[in-house]
XYZ file of C-alpha atoms in Angstrom:
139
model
C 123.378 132.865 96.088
C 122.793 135.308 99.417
C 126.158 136.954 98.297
C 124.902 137.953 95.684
C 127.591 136.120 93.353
C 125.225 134.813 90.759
C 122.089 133.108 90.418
C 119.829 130.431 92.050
C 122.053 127.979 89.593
C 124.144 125.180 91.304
C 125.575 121.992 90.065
C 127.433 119.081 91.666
C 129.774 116.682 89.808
C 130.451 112.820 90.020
C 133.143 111.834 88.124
C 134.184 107.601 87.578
C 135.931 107.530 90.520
C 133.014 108.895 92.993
C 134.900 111.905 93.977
C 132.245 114.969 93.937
C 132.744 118.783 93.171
C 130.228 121.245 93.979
C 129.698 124.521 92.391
C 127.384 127.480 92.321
C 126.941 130.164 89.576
C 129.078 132.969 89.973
C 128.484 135.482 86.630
C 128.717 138.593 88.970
C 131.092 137.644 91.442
C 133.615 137.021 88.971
C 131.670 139.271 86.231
C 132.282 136.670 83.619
C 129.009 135.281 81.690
C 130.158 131.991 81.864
C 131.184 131.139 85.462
C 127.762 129.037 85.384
C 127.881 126.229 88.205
C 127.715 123.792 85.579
C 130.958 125.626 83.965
C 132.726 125.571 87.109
C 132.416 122.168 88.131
C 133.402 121.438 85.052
C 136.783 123.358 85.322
C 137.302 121.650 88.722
C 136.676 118.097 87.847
C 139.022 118.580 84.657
C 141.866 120.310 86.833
C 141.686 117.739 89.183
C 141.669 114.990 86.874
C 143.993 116.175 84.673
C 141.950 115.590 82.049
C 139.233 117.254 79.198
C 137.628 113.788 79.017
C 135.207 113.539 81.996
C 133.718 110.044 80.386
C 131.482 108.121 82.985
C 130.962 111.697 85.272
C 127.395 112.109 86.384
C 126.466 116.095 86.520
C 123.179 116.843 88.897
C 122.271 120.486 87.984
C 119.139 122.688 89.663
C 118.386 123.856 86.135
C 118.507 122.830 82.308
C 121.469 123.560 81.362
C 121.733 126.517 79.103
C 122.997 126.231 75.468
C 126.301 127.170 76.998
C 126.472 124.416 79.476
C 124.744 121.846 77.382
C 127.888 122.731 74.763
C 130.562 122.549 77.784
C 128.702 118.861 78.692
C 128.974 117.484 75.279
C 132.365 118.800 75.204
C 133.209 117.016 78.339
C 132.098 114.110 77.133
C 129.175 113.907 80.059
C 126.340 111.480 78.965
C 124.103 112.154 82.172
C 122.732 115.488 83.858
C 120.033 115.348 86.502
C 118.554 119.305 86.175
C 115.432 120.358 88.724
C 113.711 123.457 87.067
C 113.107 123.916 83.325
C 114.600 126.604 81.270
C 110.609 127.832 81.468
C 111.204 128.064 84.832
C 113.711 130.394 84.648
C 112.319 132.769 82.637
C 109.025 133.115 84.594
C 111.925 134.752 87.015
C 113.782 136.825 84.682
C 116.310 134.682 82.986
C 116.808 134.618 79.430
C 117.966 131.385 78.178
C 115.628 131.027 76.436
C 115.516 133.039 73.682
C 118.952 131.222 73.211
C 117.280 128.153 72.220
C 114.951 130.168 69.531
C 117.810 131.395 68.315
C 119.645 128.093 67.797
C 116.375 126.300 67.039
C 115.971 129.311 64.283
C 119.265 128.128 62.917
C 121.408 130.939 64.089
C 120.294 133.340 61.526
C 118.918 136.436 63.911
C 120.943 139.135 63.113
C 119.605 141.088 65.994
C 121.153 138.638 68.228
C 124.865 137.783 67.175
C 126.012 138.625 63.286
C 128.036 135.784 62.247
C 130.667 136.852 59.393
C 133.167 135.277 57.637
C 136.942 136.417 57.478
C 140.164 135.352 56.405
C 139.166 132.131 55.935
C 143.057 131.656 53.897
C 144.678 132.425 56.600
C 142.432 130.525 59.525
C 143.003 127.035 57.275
C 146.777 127.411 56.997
C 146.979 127.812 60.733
C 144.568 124.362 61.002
C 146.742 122.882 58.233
C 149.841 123.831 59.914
C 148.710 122.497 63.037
C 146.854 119.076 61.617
C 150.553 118.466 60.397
C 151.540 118.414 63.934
C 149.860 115.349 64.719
C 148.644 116.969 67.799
C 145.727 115.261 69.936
C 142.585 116.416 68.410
C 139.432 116.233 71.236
């Protein structure tokens, strides 16, 4: 946080077998939105692991996780997250999760905020069908 590498956002990481990873928000170190801590441990338990499936992992966070985060969580398959602050806490400092939840709350329909459109939909479901033939895992 002193280096100035992201925020006042850190995250540690249980996983089943009581090995921990510990990381820290680094958005402009790395100038990538989401190098959140939650996002990085996340990386470095899977890597480790060897694995997208994090099942029985234990995430402690010092924040709510953002939409982005809560998303990456689910994904992971995480069913527990210890956070400190509130995303209310946040913004009374400047950060602006928040309005992401309005906006997902609002049913993603702001315009001003992201403009979802369709296109080539033909084309996107004969790649899915192509690959569904595959018998690939599906996660």
């Amino acid at each position: 946080m002193k280096e100035n590498l992201g925020g006042p956002f850190g995250a540690a990481l249980v996983d089943a077998q009581g090995t921990v990873y510990v990381g820290s928000n680094t958005v402009l170190g790395s100038h990538d939105p989401t190098s959140h801590a939650e996002v990085n441990v996340i990386r470095q338990a899977c890597e480790a692991n060897k694995s997208h499936d994090l099942t029985g992992s234990i995430l402690f966070t010092t924040c709510y996780p953002c939409p982005m985060c809560l998303g990456a969580c689910i994904w992971a398959n995480i069913k527990t997250v210890y956070y400190g602050c509130t995303p209310q806490d946040a913004e009374a400092i400047g950060f602006r999760d928040d309005f992401i939840y309005r906006y997902i709350q609002g049913g993603c329909t702001d315009e001003q905020i992201l403009e979802l459109l369709p296109s080539d939909r033909e084309a996107c479901l004969q790649l899915f069908a192509e690959y569904s033939a595959l018998q690939k895992e599906i996660y």
